[in-house]
Coordinates of C-alpha atoms and ligand atoms in Angstrom, one line a residue:
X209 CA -25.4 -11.3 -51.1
X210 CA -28.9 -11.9 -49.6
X211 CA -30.4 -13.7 -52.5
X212 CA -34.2 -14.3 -50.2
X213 CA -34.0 -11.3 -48.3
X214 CA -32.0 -9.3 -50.6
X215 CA -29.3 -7.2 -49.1
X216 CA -27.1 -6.4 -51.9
X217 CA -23.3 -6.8 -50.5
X218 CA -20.6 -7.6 -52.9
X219 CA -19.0 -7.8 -49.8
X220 CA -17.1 -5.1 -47.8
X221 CA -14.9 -6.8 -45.9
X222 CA -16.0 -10.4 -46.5
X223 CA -14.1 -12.9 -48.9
X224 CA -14.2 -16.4 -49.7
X225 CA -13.3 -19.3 -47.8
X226 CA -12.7 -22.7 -49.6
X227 CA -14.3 -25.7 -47.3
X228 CA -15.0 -29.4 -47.7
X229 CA -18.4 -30.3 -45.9
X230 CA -18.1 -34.1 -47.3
X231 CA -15.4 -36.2 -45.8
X232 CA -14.8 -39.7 -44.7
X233 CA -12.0 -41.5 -42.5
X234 CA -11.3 -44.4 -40.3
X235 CA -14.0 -43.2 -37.8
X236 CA -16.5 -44.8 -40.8
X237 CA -15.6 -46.0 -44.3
X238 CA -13.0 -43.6 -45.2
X239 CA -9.6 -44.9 -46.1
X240 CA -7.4 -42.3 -43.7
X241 CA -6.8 -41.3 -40.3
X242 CA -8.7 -38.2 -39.5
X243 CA -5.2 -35.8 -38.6
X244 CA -4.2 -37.4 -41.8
X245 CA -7.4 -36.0 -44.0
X246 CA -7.4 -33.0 -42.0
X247 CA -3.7 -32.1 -42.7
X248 CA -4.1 -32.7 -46.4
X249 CA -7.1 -30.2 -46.6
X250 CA -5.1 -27.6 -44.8
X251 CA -2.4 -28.4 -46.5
X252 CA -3.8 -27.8 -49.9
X253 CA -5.4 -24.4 -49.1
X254 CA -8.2 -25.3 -47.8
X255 CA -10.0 -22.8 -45.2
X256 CA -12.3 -25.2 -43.3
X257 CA -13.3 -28.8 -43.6
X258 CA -16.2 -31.1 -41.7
X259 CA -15.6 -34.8 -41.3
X260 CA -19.0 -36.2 -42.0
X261 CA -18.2 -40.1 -41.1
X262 CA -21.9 -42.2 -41.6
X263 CA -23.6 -42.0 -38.1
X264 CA -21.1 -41.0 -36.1
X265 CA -20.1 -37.7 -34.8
X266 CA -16.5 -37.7 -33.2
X267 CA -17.1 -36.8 -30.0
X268 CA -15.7 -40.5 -28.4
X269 CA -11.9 -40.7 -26.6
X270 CA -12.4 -44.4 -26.6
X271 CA -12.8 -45.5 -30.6
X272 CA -9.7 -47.8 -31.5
X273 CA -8.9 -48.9 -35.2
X274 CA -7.0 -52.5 -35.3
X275 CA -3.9 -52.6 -37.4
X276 CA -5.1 -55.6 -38.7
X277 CA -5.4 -55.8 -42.6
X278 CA -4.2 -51.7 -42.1
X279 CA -0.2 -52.1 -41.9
X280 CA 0.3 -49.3 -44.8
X281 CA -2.0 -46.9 -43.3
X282 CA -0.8 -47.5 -40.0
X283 CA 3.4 -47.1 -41.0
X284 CA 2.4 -43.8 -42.5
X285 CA 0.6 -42.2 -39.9
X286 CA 2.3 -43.2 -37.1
X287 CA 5.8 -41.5 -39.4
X288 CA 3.4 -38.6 -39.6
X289 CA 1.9 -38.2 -36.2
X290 CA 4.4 -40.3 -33.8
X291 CA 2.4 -39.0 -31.0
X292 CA -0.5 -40.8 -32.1
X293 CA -1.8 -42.8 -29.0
X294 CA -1.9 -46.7 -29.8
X295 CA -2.0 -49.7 -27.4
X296 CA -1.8 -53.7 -27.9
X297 CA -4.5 -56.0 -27.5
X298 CA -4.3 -58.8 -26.2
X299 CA -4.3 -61.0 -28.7
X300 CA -1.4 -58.5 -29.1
X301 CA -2.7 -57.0 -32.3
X302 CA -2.1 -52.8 -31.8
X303 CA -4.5 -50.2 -32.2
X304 CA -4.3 -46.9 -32.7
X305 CA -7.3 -44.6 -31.0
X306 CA -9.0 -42.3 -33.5
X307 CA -8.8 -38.7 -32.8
X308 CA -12.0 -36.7 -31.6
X309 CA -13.3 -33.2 -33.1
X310 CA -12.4 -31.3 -30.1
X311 CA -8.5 -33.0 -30.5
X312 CA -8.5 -32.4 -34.1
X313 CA -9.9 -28.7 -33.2
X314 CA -7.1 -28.2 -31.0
X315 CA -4.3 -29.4 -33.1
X316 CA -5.3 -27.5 -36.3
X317 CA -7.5 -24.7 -36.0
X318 CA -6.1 -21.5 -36.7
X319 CA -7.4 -18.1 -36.5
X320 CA -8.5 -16.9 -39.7
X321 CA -6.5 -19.6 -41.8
X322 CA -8.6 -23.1 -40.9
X323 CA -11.7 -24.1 -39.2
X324 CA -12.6 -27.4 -38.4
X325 CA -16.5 -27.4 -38.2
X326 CA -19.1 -30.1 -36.8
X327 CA -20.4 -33.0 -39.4
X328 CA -21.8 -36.1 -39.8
X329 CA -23.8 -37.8 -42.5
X330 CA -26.9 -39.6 -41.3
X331 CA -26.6 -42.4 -43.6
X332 CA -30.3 -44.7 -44.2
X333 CA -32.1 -46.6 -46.1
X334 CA -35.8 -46.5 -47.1
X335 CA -37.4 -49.9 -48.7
X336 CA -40.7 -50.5 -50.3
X337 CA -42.5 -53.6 -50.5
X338 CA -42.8 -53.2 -54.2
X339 CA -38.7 -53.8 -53.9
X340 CA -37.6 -50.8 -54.6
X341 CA -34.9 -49.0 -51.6
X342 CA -33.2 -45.3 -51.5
X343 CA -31.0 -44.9 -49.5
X344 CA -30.8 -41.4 -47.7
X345 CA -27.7 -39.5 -47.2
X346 CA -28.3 -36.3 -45.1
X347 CA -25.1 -34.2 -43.8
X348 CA -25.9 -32.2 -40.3
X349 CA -23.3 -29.4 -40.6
X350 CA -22.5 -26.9 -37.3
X351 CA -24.2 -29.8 -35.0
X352 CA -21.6 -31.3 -32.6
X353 CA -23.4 -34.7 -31.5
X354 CA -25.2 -37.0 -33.4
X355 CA -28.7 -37.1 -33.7
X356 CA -30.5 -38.5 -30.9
X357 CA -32.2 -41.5 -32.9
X358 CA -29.1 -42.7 -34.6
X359 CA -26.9 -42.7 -31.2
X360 CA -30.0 -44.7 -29.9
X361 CA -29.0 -48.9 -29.0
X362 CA -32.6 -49.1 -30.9
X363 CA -31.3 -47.6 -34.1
X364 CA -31.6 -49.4 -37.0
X365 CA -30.6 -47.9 -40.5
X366 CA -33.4 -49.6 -42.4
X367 CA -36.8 -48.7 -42.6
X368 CA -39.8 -49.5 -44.3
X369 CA -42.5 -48.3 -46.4
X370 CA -42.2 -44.2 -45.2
X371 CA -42.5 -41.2 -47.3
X372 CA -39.5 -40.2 -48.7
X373 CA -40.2 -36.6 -48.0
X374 CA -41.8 -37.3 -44.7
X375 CA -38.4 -39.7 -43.8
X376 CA -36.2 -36.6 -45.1
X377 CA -38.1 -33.5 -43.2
X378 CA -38.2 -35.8 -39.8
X379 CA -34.0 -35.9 -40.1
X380 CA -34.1 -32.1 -40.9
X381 CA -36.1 -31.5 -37.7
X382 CA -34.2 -33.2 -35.6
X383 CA -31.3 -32.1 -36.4
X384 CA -32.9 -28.5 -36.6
X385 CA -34.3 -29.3 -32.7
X386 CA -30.5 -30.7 -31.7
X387 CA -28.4 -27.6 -33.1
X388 CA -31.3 -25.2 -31.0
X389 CA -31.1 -27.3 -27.9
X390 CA -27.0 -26.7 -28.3
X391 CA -27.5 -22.8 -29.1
X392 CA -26.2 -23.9 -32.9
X393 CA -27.1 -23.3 -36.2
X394 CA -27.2 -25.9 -38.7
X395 CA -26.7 -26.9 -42.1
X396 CA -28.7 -29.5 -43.2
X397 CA -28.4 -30.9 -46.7
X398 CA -29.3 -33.7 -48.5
X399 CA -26.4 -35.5 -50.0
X400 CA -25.7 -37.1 -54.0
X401 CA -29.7 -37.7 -55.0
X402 CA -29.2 -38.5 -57.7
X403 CA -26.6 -41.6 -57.2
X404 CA -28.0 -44.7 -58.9
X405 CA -28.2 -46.5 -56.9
X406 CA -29.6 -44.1 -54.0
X407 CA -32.1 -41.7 -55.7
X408 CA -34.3 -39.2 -54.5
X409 CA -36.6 -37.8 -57.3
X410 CA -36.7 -33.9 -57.3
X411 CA -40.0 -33.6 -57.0
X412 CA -39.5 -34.8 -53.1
X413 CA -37.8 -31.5 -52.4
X414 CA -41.0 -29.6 -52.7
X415 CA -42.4 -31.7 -50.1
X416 CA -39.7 -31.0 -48.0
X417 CA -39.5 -27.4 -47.2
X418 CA -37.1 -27.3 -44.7
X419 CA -34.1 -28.5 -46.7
X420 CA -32.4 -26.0 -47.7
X421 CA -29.4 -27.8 -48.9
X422 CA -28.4 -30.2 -51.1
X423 CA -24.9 -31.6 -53.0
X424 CA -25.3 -30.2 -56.4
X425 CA -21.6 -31.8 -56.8
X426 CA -20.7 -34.8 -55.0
X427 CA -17.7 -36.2 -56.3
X428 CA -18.5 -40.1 -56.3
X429 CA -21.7 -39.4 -57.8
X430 CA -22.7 -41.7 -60.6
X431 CA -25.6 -42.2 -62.2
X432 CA -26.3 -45.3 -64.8
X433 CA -25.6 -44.8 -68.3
X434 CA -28.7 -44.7 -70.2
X435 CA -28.8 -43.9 -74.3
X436 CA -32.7 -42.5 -73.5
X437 CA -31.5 -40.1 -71.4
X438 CA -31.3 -36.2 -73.1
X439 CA -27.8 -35.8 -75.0
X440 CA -26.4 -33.7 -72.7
X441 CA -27.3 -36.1 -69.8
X442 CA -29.9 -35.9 -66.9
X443 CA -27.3 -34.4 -64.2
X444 CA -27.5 -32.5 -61.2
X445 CA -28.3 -29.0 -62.8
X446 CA -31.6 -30.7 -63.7
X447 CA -32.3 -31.9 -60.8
X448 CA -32.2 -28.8 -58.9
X449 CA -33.9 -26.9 -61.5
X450 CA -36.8 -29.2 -61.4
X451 CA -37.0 -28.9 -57.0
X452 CA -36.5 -24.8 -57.4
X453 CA -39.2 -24.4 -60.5
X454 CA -41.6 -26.8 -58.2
X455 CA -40.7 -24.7 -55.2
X456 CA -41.1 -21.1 -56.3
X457 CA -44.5 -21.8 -57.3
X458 CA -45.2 -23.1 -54.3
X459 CA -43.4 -19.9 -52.7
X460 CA -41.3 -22.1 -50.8
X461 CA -38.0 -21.4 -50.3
X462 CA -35.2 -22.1 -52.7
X463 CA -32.6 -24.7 -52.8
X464 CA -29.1 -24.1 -52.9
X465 CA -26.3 -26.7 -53.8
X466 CA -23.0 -27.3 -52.1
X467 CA -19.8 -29.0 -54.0
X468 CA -18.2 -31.9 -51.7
X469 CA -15.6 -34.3 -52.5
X470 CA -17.4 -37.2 -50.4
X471 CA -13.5 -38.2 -50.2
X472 CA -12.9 -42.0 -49.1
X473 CA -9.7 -42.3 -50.6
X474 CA -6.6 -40.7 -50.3
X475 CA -3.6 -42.9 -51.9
X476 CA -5.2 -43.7 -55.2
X477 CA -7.2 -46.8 -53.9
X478 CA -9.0 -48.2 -56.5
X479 CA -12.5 -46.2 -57.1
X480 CA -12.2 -45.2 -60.3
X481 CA -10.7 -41.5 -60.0
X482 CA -13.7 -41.5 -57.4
X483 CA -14.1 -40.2 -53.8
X484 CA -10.6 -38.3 -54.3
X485 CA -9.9 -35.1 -52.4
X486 CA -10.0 -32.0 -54.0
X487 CA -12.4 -32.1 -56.7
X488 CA -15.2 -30.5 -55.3
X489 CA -15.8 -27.7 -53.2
X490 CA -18.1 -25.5 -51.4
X491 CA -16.9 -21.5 -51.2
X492 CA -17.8 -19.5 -48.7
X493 CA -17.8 -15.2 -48.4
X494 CA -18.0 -14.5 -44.6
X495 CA -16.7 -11.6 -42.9
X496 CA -14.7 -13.9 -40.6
X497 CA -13.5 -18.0 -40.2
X498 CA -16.0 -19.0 -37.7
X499 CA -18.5 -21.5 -37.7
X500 CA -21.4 -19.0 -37.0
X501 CA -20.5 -16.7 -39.8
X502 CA -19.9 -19.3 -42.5
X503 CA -23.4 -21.1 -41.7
X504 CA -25.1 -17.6 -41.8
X505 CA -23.5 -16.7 -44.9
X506 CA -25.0 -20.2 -46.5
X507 CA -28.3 -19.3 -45.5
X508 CA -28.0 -16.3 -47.5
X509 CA -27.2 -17.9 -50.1
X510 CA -24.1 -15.9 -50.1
X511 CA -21.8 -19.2 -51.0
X512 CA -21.2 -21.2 -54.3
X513 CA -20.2 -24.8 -55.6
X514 CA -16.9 -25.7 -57.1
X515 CA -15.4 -28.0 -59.3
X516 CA -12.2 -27.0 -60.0
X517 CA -13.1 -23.2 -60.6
X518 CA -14.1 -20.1 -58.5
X519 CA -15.4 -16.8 -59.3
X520 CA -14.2 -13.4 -58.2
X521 CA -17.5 -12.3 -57.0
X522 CA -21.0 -12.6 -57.1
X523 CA -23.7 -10.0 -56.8
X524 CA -27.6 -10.0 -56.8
X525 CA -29.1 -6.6 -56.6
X526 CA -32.7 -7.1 -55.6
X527 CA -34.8 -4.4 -56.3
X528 CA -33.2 -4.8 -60.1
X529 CA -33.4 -8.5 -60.0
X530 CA -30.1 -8.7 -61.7
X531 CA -27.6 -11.2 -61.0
X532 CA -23.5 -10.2 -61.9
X533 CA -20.8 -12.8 -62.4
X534 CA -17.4 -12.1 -62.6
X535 CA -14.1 -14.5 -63.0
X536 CA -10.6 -13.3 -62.5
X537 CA -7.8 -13.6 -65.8
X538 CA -5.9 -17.2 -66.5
X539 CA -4.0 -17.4 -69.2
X540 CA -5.4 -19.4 -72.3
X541 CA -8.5 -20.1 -70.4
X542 CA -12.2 -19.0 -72.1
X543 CA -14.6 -18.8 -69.7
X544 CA -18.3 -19.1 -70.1
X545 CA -21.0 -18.1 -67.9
X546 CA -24.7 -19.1 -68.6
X547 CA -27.3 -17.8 -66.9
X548 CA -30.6 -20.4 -65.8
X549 CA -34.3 -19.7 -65.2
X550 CA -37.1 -21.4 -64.9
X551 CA -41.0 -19.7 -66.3
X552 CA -43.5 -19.2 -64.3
X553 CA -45.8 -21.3 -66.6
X554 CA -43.6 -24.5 -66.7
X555 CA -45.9 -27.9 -66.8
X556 CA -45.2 -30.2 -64.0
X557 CA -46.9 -32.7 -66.4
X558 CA -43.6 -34.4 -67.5
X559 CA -42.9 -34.6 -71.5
X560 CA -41.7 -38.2 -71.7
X561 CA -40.7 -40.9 -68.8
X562 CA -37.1 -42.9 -69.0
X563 CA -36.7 -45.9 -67.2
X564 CA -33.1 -46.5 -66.0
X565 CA -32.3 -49.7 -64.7
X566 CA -28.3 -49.2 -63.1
X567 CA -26.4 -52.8 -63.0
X568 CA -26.0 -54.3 -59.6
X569 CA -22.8 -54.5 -57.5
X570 CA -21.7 -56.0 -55.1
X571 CA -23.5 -54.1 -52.2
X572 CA -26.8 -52.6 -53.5
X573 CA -29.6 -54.1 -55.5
X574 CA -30.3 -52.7 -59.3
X575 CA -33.7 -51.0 -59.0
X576 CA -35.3 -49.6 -62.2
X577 CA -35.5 -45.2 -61.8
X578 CA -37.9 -43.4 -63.5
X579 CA -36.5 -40.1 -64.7
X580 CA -39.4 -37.6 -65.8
X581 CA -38.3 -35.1 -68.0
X582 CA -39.6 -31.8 -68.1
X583 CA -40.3 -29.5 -70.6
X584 CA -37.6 -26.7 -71.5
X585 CA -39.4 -24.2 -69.5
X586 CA -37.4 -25.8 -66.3
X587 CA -33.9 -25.1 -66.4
X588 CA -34.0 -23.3 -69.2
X589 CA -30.4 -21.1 -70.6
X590 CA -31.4 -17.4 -71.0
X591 CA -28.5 -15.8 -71.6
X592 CA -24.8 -17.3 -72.4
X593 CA -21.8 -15.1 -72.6
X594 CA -18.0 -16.9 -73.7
X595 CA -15.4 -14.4 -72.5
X596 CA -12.0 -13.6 -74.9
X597 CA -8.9 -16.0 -73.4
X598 CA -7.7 -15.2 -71.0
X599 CA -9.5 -12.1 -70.2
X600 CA -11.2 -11.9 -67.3
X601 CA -15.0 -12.0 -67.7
X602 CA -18.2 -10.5 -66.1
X603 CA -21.7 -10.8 -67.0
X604 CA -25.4 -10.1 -66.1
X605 CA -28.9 -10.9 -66.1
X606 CA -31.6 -8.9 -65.2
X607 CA -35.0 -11.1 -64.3
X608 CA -37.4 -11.1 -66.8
X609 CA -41.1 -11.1 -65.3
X610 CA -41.8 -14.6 -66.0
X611 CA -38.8 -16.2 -64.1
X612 CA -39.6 -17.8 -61.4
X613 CA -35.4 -17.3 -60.2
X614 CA -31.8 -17.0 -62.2
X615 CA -28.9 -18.8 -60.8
X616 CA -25.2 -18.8 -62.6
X617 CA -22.9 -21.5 -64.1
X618 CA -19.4 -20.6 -65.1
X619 CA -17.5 -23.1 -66.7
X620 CA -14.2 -23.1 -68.6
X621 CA -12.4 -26.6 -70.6
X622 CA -10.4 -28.8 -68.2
X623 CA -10.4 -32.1 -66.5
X624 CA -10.6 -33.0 -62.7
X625 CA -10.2 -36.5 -61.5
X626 CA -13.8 -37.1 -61.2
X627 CA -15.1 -39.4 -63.5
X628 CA -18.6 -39.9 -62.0
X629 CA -21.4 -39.7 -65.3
X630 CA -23.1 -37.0 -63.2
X631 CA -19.8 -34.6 -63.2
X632 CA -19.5 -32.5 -66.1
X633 CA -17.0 -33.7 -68.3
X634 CA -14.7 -31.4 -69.7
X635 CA -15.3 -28.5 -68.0
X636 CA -14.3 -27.4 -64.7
X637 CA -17.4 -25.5 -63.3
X638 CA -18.5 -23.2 -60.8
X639 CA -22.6 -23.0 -59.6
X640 CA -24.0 -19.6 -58.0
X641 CA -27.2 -20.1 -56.0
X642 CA -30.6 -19.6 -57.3
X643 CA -32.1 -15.8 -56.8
X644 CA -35.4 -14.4 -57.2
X645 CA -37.0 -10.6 -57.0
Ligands
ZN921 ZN1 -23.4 -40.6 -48.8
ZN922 ZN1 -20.4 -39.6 -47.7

């Protein structure tokens, strides 16, 4: 599927790979050696995985992790990888060195079973003199080195009083002028907006052209509980229907949303069923398991988001400007799959404002939000179809003139771990990308 350009392919020989683009370990503030995350993500069937440690790419043979305060994690991996290299201080405390991308490349790619790809998340912060901060989360997929002005001694993660969408596009560009200057392509996406404590307002993503991708499912996502918010919550799906109405009438191009675990923890560490493995997902359909072909394929749109449930397949025939769903049998399970537009002649005057104000923790300051909530011409269900259990279950939807794009939502009753407010809850789900005529 070519959802801007508008190939049809429900894919010869392409198929789906399953991939994690949002991962933490010890090279930042995830709670695992890197073999260790990458071995469980094989392990569990996944086809490709990018460890996207906060400003830091892995690219260093000299980053050592003391034991110190790490006994546990350090008796485990060391009975699961007893090649691991490790040394003694000395103070004589030991340390193990982490393993780069190139290593982990070497001891766990294999051909067309598991990739590991390029990743890092440029991780900043964006205060205002009223007192208000975001902080910015951007993932540089495909790009083997970190971005020249976070690798810089000068770096600093804070900045003040910029345009969020001016602070956002400059990250995308450099990144975008990195993966050139390295004969790459990248995927650059910008990560949980809608975290509470971290927000970017929709509305930035029509200033920001460039960005192409953003987490439509991060799984330590939470946003404040609010009773003014709309019963069925302010979550994601809004948000991206919001950027994409803005967008299209700006004939910019669309936004498409990636699933990601954001995994921090891998033993059960107290997070609240948060920042697990295996959650979320992005799915892939490439011809082949290379780096190239997956990034190409998500430019295409040709790719979905997962949380806990995948289609079969997924086809957008252009010149009808109909979109076709389809998921495979399970027994008991009924399926839905609703189908979401947004009109041409949506108001971007907001109906109503909520204020939000999220409780403090220990690391970030409560800010008030303002949420702006649209009218119902954004985001708006045109056609819902509930399948027979389980039967397997395909649908369609042909553009109507007035909408702007369609994307796809199949969903079907379940639990995951995820208990983040933003994750829907009782459903496991699966998001197609947005597609216009
Ligand atoms: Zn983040
Ligand atoms: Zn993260």
């Amino acid at each position: 599927m070519d959802t801007e350009s508008g190939k049809r392919t429900s894919a010869g020989a392409a198929r789906w790979w399953r991939g994690n683009l949002h991962t933490h370990t010890f090279w930042s503030d995830g709670l695992a050696f890197p073999e260790e995350a990458v071995a469980w993500y094989k392990g569990h069937g996944y086809h490709f995985l990018g460890l996207s440690d906060h400003n830091v790419f892995q690219d260093s043979r000299d980053r050592w992790l003391a034991e110190t305060g790490r006994e546990r994690y350090f008796a485990e991996y060391l009975a699961a990888f007893p090649d691991a290299e490790t040394r003694i201080r000395g103070d004589g405390v030991r340390e193990a060195r982490l393993s780069t991308f190139d290593e982990l490349s070497a001891r766990f790619n294999e051909p067309g079973r598991f990739l590991m790809v390029p990743d890092f998340e440029a991780t900043r912060t964006v205060a205002y003199s009223s007192g208000r901060s975001h902080q910015v989360h951007m993932n540089a997929v495909n790009v083997p080195r970190l971005l020249p002005s976070i690798a810089s001694p000068d770096f600093v993660r804070l900045r003040h009083d910029v345009r969020l969408s001016d602070f956002i596009s400059r990250h995308e560009a450099e990144t975008a002028e990195l993966a050139k200057s390295l004969g790459r392509r990248p995927v650059f996406m910008l990560n949980h907006p809608q975290w509470q404590w971290y927000d970017i307002p929709p509305e930035v993503m029509a200033e920001t052209p460039a960005v192409r991708f953003f987490e439509v499912c991060n799984n330590g996502t939470e946003i404040a509980a609010c009773p003014d918010l709309p019963q069925d919550g302010f979550d994601t799906d809004r948000f991206w229907d919001v950027a994409n109405a803005f967008r299209a009438r700006r004939g910019l191009p669309l936004l498409y949303g990636l699933g990601g675990d954001d995994t921090h923890v891998y033993r059960g560490e107290p997070h609240g069923g948060m920042l697990m493995p295996f959650n979320a997902w992005t799915l892939v359909r490439a011809k082949s398991l290379d780096a190239t072909s997956l990034v190409d394929a998500m430019h295409a749109g040709d790719f979905v988001a997962c949380e806990g449930l995948e289609p079969e397949d997924v086809a957008f025939d252009r010149a009808a400007g109909t979109l076709s769903v389809s998921v495979a049998a399970k027994p008991g399970a009924v399926r839905t799959i609703r189908f979401i537009v947004s009109k041409a002649d949506f108001s971007e005057t907001p109906e109503r404002t909520i204020v939000v104000r999220p409780e403090a923790d220990a690391n970030r300051n409560a800010h008030e939000r303002t949420i702006r909530i649209y009218g119902g011409k954004i985001g708006f269900e045109a056609k819902t179809v509930v399948g027979a259990p389980g039967e397997p279950l395909e649908a369609s939807y042909t553009l109507a003139p007035d909408d702007l794009y369609v994307r796809a939502r199949i969903e079907e009753p379940g639990t995951t771990l995820c208990t983040a407010n933003l994750h829907p809850k009782g459903r496991l789900v699966c998001w197609t990308q947005p597609c216009r005529a």
